[in-house]
Tab-separated table of C-alpha atoms and ligand atoms in Angstrom:
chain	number	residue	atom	x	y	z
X	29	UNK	CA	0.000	0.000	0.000
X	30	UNK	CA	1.112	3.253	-0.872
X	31	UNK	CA	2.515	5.477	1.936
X	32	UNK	CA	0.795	8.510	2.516
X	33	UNK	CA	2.643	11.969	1.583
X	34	UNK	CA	1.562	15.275	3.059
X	35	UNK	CA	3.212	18.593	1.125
X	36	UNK	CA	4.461	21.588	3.498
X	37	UNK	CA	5.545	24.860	1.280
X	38	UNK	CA	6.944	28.100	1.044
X	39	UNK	CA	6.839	30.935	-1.642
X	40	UNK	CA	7.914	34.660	-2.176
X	41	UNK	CA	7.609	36.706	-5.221
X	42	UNK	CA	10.186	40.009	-5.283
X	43	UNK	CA	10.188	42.818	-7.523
X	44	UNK	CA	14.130	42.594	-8.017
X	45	UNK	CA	16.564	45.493	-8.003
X	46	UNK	CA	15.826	47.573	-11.135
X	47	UNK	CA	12.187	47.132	-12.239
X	48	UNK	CA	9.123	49.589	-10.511
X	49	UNK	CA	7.116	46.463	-10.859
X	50	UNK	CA	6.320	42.818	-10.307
X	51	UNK	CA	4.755	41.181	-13.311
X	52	UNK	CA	5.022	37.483	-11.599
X	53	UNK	CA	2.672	36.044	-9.611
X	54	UNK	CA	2.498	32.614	-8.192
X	55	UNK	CA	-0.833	30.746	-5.993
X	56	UNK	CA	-0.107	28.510	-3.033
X	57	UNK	CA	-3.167	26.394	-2.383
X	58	UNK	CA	-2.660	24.225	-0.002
X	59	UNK	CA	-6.193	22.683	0.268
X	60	UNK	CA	-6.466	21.877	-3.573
X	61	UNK	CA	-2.691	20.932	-3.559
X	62	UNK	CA	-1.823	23.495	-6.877
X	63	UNK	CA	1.152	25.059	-7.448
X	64	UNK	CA	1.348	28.148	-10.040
X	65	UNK	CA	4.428	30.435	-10.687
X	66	UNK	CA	3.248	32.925	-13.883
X	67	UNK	CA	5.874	35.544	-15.189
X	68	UNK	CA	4.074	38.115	-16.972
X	69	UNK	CA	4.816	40.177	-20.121
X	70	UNK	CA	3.542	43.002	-21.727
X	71	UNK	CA	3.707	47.113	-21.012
X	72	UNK	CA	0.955	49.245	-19.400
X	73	UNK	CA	0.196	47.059	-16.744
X	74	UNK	CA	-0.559	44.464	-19.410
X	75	UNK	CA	2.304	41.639	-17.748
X	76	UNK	CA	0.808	42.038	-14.141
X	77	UNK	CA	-2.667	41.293	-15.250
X	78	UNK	CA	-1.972	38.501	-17.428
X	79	UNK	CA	0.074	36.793	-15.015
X	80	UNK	CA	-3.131	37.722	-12.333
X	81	UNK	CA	-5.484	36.423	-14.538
X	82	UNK	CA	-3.335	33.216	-15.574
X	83	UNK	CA	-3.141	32.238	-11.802
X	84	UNK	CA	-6.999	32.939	-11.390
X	85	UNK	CA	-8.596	31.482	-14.193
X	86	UNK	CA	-6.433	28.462	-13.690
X	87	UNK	CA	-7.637	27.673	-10.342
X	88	UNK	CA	-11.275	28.171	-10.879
X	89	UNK	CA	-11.121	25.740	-13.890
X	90	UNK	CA	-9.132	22.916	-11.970
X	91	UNK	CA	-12.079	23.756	-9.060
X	92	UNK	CA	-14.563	23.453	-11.024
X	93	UNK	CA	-13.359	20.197	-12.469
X	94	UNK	CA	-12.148	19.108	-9.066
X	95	UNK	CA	-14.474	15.467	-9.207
X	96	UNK	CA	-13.263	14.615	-12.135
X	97	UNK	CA	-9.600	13.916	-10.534
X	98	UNK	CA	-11.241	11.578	-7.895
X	99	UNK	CA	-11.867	8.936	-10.564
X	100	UNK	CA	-9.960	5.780	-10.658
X	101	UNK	CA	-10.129	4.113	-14.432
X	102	UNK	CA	-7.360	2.916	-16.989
X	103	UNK	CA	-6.808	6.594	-18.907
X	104	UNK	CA	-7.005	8.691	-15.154
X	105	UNK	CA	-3.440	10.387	-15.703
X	106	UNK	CA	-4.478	11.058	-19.238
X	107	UNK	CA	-7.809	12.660	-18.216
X	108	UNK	CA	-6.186	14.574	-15.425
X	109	UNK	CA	-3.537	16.293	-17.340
X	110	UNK	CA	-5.768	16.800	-20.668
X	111	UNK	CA	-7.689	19.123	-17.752
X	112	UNK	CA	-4.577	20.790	-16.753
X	113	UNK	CA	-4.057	21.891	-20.797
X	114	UNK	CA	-7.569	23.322	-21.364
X	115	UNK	CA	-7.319	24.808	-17.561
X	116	UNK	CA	-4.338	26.598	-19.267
X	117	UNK	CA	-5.778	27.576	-22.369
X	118	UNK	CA	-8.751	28.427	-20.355
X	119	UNK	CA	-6.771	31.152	-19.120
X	120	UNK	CA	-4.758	31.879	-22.271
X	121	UNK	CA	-8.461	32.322	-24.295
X	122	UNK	CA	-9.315	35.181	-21.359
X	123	UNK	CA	-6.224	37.496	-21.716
X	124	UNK	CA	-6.474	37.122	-24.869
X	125	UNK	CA	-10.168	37.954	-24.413
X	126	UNK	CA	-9.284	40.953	-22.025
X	127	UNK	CA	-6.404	42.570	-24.471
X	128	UNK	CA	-9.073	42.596	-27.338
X	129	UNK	CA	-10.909	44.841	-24.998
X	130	UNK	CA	-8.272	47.351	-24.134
X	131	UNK	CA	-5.911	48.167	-26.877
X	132	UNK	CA	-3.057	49.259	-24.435
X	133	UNK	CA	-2.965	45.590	-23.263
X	134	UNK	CA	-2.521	44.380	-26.531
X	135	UNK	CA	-0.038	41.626	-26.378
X	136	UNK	CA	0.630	40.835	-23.316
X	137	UNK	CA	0.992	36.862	-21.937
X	138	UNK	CA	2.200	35.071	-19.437
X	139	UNK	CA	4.419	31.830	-18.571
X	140	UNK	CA	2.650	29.236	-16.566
X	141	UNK	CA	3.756	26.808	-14.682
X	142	UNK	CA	2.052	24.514	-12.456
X	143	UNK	CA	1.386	21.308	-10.106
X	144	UNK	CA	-1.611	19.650	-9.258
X	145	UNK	CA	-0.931	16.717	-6.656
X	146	UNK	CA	-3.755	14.130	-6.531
X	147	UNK	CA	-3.074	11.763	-4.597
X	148	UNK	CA	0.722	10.694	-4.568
X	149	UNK	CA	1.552	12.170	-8.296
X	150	UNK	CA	2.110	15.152	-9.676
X	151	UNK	CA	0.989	16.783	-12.435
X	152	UNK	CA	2.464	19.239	-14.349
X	153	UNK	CA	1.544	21.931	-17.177
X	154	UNK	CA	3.976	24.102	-18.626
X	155	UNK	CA	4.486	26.784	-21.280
X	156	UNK	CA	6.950	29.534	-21.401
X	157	UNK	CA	10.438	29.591	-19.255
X	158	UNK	CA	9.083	29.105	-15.719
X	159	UNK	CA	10.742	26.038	-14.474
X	160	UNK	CA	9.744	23.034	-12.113
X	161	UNK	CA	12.429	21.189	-10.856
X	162	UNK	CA	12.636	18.043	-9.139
X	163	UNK	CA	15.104	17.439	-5.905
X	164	UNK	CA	15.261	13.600	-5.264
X	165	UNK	CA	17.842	12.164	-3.095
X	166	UNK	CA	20.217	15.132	-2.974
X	167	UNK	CA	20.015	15.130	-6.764
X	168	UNK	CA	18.165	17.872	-9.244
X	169	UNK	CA	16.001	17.172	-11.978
X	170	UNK	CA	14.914	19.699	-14.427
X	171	UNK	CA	11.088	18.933	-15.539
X	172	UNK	CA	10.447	20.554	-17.674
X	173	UNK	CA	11.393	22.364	-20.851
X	174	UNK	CA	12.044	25.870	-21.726
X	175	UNK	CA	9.989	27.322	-24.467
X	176	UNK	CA	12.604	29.650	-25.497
X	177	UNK	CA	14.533	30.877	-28.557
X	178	UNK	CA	18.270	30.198	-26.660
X	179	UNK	CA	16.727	26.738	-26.084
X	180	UNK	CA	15.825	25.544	-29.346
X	181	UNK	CA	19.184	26.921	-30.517
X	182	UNK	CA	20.761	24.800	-27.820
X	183	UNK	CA	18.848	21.790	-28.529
X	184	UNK	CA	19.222	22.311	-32.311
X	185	UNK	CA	23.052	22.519	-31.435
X	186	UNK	CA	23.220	25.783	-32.922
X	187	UNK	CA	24.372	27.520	-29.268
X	188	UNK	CA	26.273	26.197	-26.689
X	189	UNK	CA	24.557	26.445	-22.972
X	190	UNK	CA	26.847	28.652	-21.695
X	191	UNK	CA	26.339	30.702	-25.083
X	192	UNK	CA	22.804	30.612	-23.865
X	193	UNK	CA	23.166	32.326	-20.487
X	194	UNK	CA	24.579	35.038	-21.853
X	195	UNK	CA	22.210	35.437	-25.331
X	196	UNK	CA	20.768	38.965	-26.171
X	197	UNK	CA	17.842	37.437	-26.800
X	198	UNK	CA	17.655	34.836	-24.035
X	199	UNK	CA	14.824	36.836	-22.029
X	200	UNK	CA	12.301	35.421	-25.501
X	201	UNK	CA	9.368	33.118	-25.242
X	202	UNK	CA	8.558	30.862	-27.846
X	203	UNK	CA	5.148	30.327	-26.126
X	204	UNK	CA	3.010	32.019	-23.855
X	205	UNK	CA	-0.218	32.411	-22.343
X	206	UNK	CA	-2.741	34.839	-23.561
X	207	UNK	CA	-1.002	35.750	-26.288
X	208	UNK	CA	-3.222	34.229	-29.009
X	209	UNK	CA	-6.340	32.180	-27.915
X	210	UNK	CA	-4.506	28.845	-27.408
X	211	UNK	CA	-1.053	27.588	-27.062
X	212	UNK	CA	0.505	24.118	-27.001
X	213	UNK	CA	1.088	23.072	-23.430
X	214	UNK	CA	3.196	20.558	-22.389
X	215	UNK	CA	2.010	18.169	-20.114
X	216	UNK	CA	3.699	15.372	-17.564
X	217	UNK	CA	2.984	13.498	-13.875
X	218	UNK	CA	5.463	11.503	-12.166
X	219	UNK	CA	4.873	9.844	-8.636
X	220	UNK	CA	6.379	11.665	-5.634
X	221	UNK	CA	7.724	10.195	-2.797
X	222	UNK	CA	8.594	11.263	0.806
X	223	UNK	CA	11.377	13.720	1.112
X	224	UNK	CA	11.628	15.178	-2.158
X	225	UNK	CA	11.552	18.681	-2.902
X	226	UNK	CA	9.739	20.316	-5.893
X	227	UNK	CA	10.857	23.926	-6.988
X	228	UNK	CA	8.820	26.539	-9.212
X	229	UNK	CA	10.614	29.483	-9.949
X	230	UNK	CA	10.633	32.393	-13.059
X	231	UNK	CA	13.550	33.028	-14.989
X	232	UNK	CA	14.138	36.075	-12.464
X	233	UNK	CA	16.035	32.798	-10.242
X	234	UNK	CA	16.997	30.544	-12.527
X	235	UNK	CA	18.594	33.180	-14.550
X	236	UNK	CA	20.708	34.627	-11.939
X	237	UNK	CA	21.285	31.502	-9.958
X	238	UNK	CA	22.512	28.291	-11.177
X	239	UNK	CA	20.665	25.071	-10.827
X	240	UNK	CA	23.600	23.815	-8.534
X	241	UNK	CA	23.246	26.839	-6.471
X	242	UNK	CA	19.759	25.812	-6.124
X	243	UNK	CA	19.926	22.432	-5.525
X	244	UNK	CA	22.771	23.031	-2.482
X	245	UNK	CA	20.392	25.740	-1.027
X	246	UNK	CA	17.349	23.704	-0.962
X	247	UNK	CA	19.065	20.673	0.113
X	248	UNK	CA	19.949	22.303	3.229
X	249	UNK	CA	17.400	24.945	3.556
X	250	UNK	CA	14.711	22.925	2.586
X	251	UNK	CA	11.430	25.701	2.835
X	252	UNK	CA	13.566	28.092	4.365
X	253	UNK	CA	15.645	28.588	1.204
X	254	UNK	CA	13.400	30.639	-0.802
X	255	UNK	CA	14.536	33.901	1.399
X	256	UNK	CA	18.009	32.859	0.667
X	257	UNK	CA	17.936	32.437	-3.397
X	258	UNK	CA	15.781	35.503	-3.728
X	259	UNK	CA	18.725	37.257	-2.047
X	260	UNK	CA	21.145	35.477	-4.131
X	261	UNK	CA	19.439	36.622	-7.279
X	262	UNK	CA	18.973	40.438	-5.899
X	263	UNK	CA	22.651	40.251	-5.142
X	264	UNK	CA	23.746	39.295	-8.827
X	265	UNK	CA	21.572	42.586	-9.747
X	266	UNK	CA	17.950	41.535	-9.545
X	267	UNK	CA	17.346	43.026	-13.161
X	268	UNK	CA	13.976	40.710	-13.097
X	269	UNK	CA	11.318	39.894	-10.726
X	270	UNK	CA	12.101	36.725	-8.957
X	271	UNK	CA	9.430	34.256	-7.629
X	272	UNK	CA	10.470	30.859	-6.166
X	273	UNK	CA	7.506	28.612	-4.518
X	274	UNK	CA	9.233	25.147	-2.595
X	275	UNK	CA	6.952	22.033	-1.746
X	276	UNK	CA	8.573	19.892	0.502
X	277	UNK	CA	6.900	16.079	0.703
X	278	UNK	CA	7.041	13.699	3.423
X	279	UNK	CA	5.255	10.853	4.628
X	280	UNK	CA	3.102	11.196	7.201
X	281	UNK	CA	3.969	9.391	10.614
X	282	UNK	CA	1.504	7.500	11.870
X	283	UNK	CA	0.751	7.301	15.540
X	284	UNK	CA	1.157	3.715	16.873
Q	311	CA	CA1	10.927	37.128	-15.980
């Protein structure tokens, strides 16, 4: 019989060092066990809302559809995470909706990145350059896959990684939220088990802080490292907003 896991977590969003304004967001909700971090883009207020609304819509639609996750037949995991997609492009459909009604938002979108734990596995939707990554055993996993022009060039071996970190163009999206009606999301779920550590975070961390940096601080730190790498990143020169959400997992001891 499967052991079971309770989630503890810990999350901070920070305007940085240079910018007047935060355009991430991120939703900790513990009693639905989701997990957002959205990095918003877009002038005249138009990043801040569509990260907003991204967070939002996405947790109404997974509410709403909250039964639907309780059900135990063969294509479950497939069901679940086709629901995590449309809760996506749920949101992407209404910033797109809510730029067509004020021309000075026109264009904005969002990253979004999320978890949805039912039960003992995780599920995961993903579009932009948010990242989840996976601590297991002392050792870091990146989940998912940046939707960005530096990483296709990488990938198509046209850039180096290091080349990457550096790129002019390395802040660029290949996908995002509510910029047209729908997007492709990527989907994934993998089981968890007690003691790892899942990480969220916008390219305002991952940028400025590398994933070993990461992995040393929440090994150690566990929830109490998400002070610590915002600082980190604010210390390198904060030029983004930084948001960083932890889950920690562990079984729960049963009294005897
Ligand atoms: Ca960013």
């Amino acid at each position: 019989m499967k052991q079971p896991l309770e989630l503890k977590s810990s999350g901070k969003t920070d305007v940085g060092q240079v910018r007047s304004t935060n355009q991430d967001s991120f939703l900790i909700d513990e009693s639905h066990q989701l997990y957002i971090v959205a990095d918003g883009m877009g002038g005249h207020a138009g990043g801040e809302i569509a990260s907003q609304v991204a967070i939002e819509e996405i947790q109404k639609y997974l509410k709403n559809h909250e039964e639907s996750f309780q059900r135990n037949d063969d294509d479950h995991t497939k069901i679940i995470s086709q629901h995590l997609a449309q809760a996506v492009n749920h949101a992407s459909a209404r910033i797109y909706e809510r730029a067509l009604e004020d021309p000075a938002l026109k264009g904005m979108g969002t990253t979004a990145t999320l978890i949805k734990m039912v039960g003992n596995r995780a599920f995961v939707a993903h579009v932009g350059d948010s990242r989840l990554y996976l601590i297991r055993s002392g050792y870091l996993y990146q989940i998912t896959n940046d939707h960005s022009l530096v990483n296709e060039q990488v990938r198509a071996g046209i850039i180096t990684e290091e080349e990457a970190k550096i790129h002019h163009l390395k802040n660029v999206i290949t996908r995002s939220v509510g910029y047209q009606e729908e997007e492709d999301v990527d989907t994934t779920s993998f089981d968890i088990s007690d003691k790892d550590l899942l990480v969220l975070c916008s390219d305002g961390l991952h940028g400025k802080v590398s994933d070993q940096e990461i992995s040393k601080a929440i090994n150690e730190k566990q929830l109490n490292s998400v002070e610590h790498l915002i600082d980190l990143a604010n210390d390198r020169g904060g030029e983004d907003n930084i948001t960083l959400v932890v889950i920690q997992v562990n079984e729960i001891q049963t009294q005897t």
